[in-house]
PDB file of C-alpha atoms in Angstrom:
ATOM      1  CA  UNK A  17      34.350  -7.959  42.860  1.00 63.00           C
ATOM      2  CA  UNK A  18      33.078  -4.404  42.752  1.00 62.00           C
ATOM      3  CA  UNK A  19      34.723  -3.912  39.340  1.00 58.00           C
ATOM      4  CA  UNK A  20      32.972  -7.016  38.050  1.00 53.00           C
ATOM      5  CA  UNK A  21      29.552  -5.604  38.988  1.00 50.00           C
ATOM      6  CA  UNK A  22      30.345  -2.305  37.288  1.00 56.00           C
ATOM      7  CA  UNK A  23      31.497  -4.176  34.193  1.00 54.00           C
ATOM      8  CA  UNK A  24      28.283  -6.259  34.060  1.00 57.00           C
ATOM      9  CA  UNK A  25      26.108  -3.175  34.511  1.00 59.00           C
ATOM     10  CA  UNK A  26      28.018  -1.393  31.756  1.00 60.00           C
ATOM     11  CA  UNK A  27      27.483  -4.360  29.430  1.00 59.00           C
ATOM     12  CA  UNK A  28      23.745  -4.205  30.076  1.00 63.00           C
ATOM     13  CA  UNK A  29      23.435  -0.497  29.335  1.00 63.00           C
ATOM     14  CA  UNK A  30      25.619  -0.293  26.216  1.00 60.00           C
ATOM     15  CA  UNK A  31      23.163  -2.209  23.948  1.00 59.00           C
ATOM     16  CA  UNK A  32      20.268  -0.075  25.202  1.00 56.00           C
ATOM     17  CA  UNK A  33      22.130   3.115  24.355  1.00 53.00           C
ATOM     18  CA  UNK A  34      23.202   1.752  20.964  1.00 54.00           C
ATOM     19  CA  UNK A  35      19.645   0.754  19.998  1.00 53.00           C
ATOM     20  CA  UNK A  36      18.310   4.168  21.000  1.00 52.00           C
ATOM     21  CA  UNK A  37      20.913   5.778  18.764  1.00 52.00           C
ATOM     22  CA  UNK A  38      19.989   3.493  15.844  1.00 54.00           C
ATOM     23  CA  UNK A  39      16.277   4.370  16.018  1.00 51.00           C
ATOM     24  CA  UNK A  40      16.918   7.993  15.113  1.00 63.00           C
ATOM     25  CA  UNK A  41      18.382   7.555  11.679  1.00 80.00           C
ATOM     26  CA  UNK A  42      17.902   8.981   8.274  1.00 87.00           C
ATOM     27  CA  UNK A  43      14.584   8.191   6.599  1.00 90.00           C
ATOM     28  CA  UNK A  44      14.291   8.663   2.852  1.00 93.00           C
ATOM     29  CA  UNK A  45      11.009   9.705   1.281  1.00 93.00           C
ATOM     30  CA  UNK A  46       9.478  10.882  -1.953  1.00 95.00           C
ATOM     31  CA  UNK A  47       5.994  11.900  -2.918  1.00 95.00           C
ATOM     32  CA  UNK A  48       3.683  11.765  -5.886  1.00 94.00           C
ATOM     33  CA  UNK A  49       0.852  14.088  -6.743  1.00 94.00           C
ATOM     34  CA  UNK A  50      -1.785  13.116  -9.275  1.00 92.00           C
ATOM     35  CA  UNK A  51      -5.305  13.836 -10.392  1.00 90.00           C
ATOM     36  CA  UNK A  52      -7.776  11.583 -12.154  1.00 87.00           C
ATOM     37  CA  UNK A  53      -8.558  14.412 -14.574  1.00 88.00           C
ATOM     38  CA  UNK A  54      -4.928  15.097 -15.513  1.00 88.00           C
ATOM     39  CA  UNK A  55      -2.463  12.897 -17.372  1.00 89.00           C
ATOM     40  CA  UNK A  56       0.559  14.384 -15.548  1.00 91.00           C
ATOM     41  CA  UNK A  57       1.873  12.851 -12.319  1.00 93.00           C
ATOM     42  CA  UNK A  58       4.333  14.966 -10.344  1.00 94.00           C
ATOM     43  CA  UNK A  59       7.160  13.279  -8.439  1.00 96.00           C
ATOM     44  CA  UNK A  60       9.437  14.786  -5.817  1.00 94.00           C
ATOM     45  CA  UNK A  61      13.063  13.789  -5.614  1.00 95.00           C
ATOM     46  CA  UNK A  62      14.067  11.180  -3.026  1.00 94.00           C
ATOM     47  CA  UNK A  63      14.930  13.281   0.006  1.00 93.00           C
ATOM     48  CA  UNK A  64      16.628  12.342   3.282  1.00 93.00           C
ATOM     49  CA  UNK A  65      15.098  13.422   6.585  1.00 89.00           C
ATOM     50  CA  UNK A  66      17.423  13.132   9.569  1.00 88.00           C
ATOM     51  CA  UNK A  67      16.474  12.478  13.164  1.00 84.00           C
ATOM     52  CA  UNK A  68      13.241  10.634  12.425  1.00 83.00           C
ATOM     53  CA  UNK A  69      12.268   7.798  14.745  1.00 82.00           C
ATOM     54  CA  UNK A  70       9.946   5.243  13.144  1.00 81.00           C
ATOM     55  CA  UNK A  71       7.194   3.729  15.291  1.00 77.00           C
ATOM     56  CA  UNK A  72       8.482   0.674  17.124  1.00 78.00           C
ATOM     57  CA  UNK A  73       6.339  -2.251  16.030  1.00 77.00           C
ATOM     58  CA  UNK A  74       4.793  -1.061  12.794  1.00 78.00           C
ATOM     59  CA  UNK A  75       7.898   0.800  11.507  1.00 81.00           C
ATOM     60  CA  UNK A  76       5.588   3.526  10.171  1.00 85.00           C
ATOM     61  CA  UNK A  77       6.683   7.107   9.682  1.00 85.00           C
ATOM     62  CA  UNK A  78       5.165   9.312  12.397  1.00 84.00           C
ATOM     63  CA  UNK A  79       3.214  12.321  11.150  1.00 82.00           C
ATOM     64  CA  UNK A  80       3.201  10.881   7.633  1.00 84.00           C
ATOM     65  CA  UNK A  81      -0.034  12.719   6.875  1.00 90.00           C
ATOM     66  CA  UNK A  82       1.867  15.973   7.510  1.00 91.00           C
ATOM     67  CA  UNK A  83       4.201  15.227   4.606  1.00 91.00           C
ATOM     68  CA  UNK A  84       1.294  14.381   2.303  1.00 92.00           C
ATOM     69  CA  UNK A  85      -0.516  17.604   3.226  1.00 93.00           C
ATOM     70  CA  UNK A  86       2.704  19.542   2.767  1.00 94.00           C
ATOM     71  CA  UNK A  87       2.986  18.274  -0.812  1.00 94.00           C
ATOM     72  CA  UNK A  88      -0.730  18.827  -1.445  1.00 94.00           C
ATOM     73  CA  UNK A  89      -0.538  22.424  -0.186  1.00 94.00           C
ATOM     74  CA  UNK A  90       2.510  23.054  -2.355  1.00 94.00           C
ATOM     75  CA  UNK A  91       0.674  21.795  -5.436  1.00 94.00           C
ATOM     76  CA  UNK A  92      -2.471  23.789  -4.565  1.00 93.00           C
ATOM     77  CA  UNK A  93      -0.904  27.129  -3.754  1.00 93.00           C
ATOM     78  CA  UNK A  94       2.541  27.317  -5.364  1.00 92.00           C
ATOM     79  CA  UNK A  95       1.923  25.326  -8.556  1.00 90.00           C
ATOM     80  CA  UNK A  96      -1.731  26.346  -8.925  1.00 92.00           C
ATOM     81  CA  UNK A  97      -3.007  22.774  -9.374  1.00 90.00           C
ATOM     82  CA  UNK A  98      -5.860  22.208  -6.892  1.00 90.00           C
ATOM     83  CA  UNK A  99      -7.680  18.945  -6.295  1.00 89.00           C
ATOM     84  CA  UNK A 100      -4.676  16.653  -6.528  1.00 92.00           C
ATOM     85  CA  UNK A 101      -4.044  13.540  -4.442  1.00 93.00           C
ATOM     86  CA  UNK A 102      -0.676  13.283  -2.710  1.00 94.00           C
ATOM     87  CA  UNK A 103       0.949   9.996  -1.716  1.00 94.00           C
ATOM     88  CA  UNK A 104       4.138   9.630   0.322  1.00 94.00           C
ATOM     89  CA  UNK A 105       6.543   6.669   0.134  1.00 95.00           C
ATOM     90  CA  UNK A 106       9.322   6.178   2.683  1.00 92.00           C
ATOM     91  CA  UNK A 107      12.055   3.745   3.660  1.00 90.00           C
ATOM     92  CA  UNK A 108      15.160   3.621   5.804  1.00 89.00           C
ATOM     93  CA  UNK A 109      17.152   2.415   2.801  1.00 91.00           C
ATOM     94  CA  UNK A 110      17.511   4.584  -0.273  1.00 94.00           C
ATOM     95  CA  UNK A 111      17.992   1.562  -2.561  1.00 95.00           C
ATOM     96  CA  UNK A 112      14.625   0.090  -1.499  1.00 95.00           C
ATOM     97  CA  UNK A 113      12.916   3.401  -2.122  1.00 95.00           C
ATOM     98  CA  UNK A 114      14.477   3.684  -5.581  1.00 95.00           C
ATOM     99  CA  UNK A 115      12.979   0.292  -6.446  1.00 96.00           C
ATOM    100  CA  UNK A 116       9.553   1.423  -5.199  1.00 95.00           C
ATOM    101  CA  UNK A 117       9.844   4.588  -7.268  1.00 95.00           C
ATOM    102  CA  UNK A 118      10.676   2.548 -10.374  1.00 95.00           C
ATOM    103  CA  UNK A 119       7.642   0.296  -9.811  1.00 94.00           C
ATOM    104  CA  UNK A 120       5.301   3.250  -9.365  1.00 92.00           C
ATOM    105  CA  UNK A 121       6.635   4.927 -12.510  1.00 91.00           C
ATOM    106  CA  UNK A 122       6.359   1.711 -14.513  1.00 90.00           C
ATOM    107  CA  UNK A 123       2.744   1.221 -13.448  1.00 88.00           C
ATOM    108  CA  UNK A 124       1.835   4.800 -14.269  1.00 84.00           C
ATOM    109  CA  UNK A 125       3.568   4.898 -17.625  1.00 83.00           C
ATOM    110  CA  UNK A 126       2.475   1.532 -18.972  1.00 83.00           C
ATOM    111  CA  UNK A 127      -0.886   0.769 -17.381  1.00 77.00           C
ATOM    112  CA  UNK A 128      -2.450   4.161 -16.936  1.00 79.00           C
ATOM    113  CA  UNK A 129      -0.599   6.021 -19.703  1.00 82.00           C
ATOM    114  CA  UNK A 130       0.389   8.979 -17.541  1.00 86.00           C
ATOM    115  CA  UNK A 131       3.304  11.364 -17.970  1.00 89.00           C
ATOM    116  CA  UNK A 132       5.803  11.784 -15.131  1.00 90.00           C
ATOM    117  CA  UNK A 133       7.304  15.163 -14.232  1.00 92.00           C
ATOM    118  CA  UNK A 134       9.764  15.850 -11.417  1.00 94.00           C
ATOM    119  CA  UNK A 135       9.437  18.895  -9.183  1.00 92.00           C
ATOM    120  CA  UNK A 136      13.217  18.930  -8.715  1.00 89.00           C
ATOM    121  CA  UNK A 137      14.663  21.380  -6.213  1.00 89.00           C
ATOM    122  CA  UNK A 138      11.462  23.432  -6.027  1.00 90.00           C
ATOM    123  CA  UNK A 139       9.958  21.293  -3.252  1.00 92.00           C
ATOM    124  CA  UNK A 140      11.586  20.069  -0.022  1.00 93.00           C
ATOM    125  CA  UNK A 141       9.945  18.149   2.809  1.00 90.00           C
ATOM    126  CA  UNK A 142      10.326  19.705   6.244  1.00 88.00           C
ATOM    127  CA  UNK A 143      10.301  17.912   9.553  1.00 78.00           C
ATOM    128  CA  UNK A 144       7.178  18.812  11.626  1.00 74.00           C
TER     129      UNK A 144
END
């Protein structure tokens, strides 16, 4: 009987431990930096960030403004392009994020007639 209680308690705690482990996964993100006065839009590469836990109900990236400011500061100080707007896109699935990136590029290239340039390996997001 005592073994049965231990078994039931173990069954209750295993899903809780598994869900806690799942919450801290890899989150993929990329950023864009643009200006209304410039026809060039800069894109970062899609980058994985490990150990990020999304907010429970809204599934929003915590400290997402930090990543946007990080890209904005990079463009201001390292690239010498002040006054640019930085936008961050994120997802838990890389394939979803690639589709979002394609949509953003399509809108910029066809509707707004902008030119897209990638920052490549020059810029990396860091976890706050």
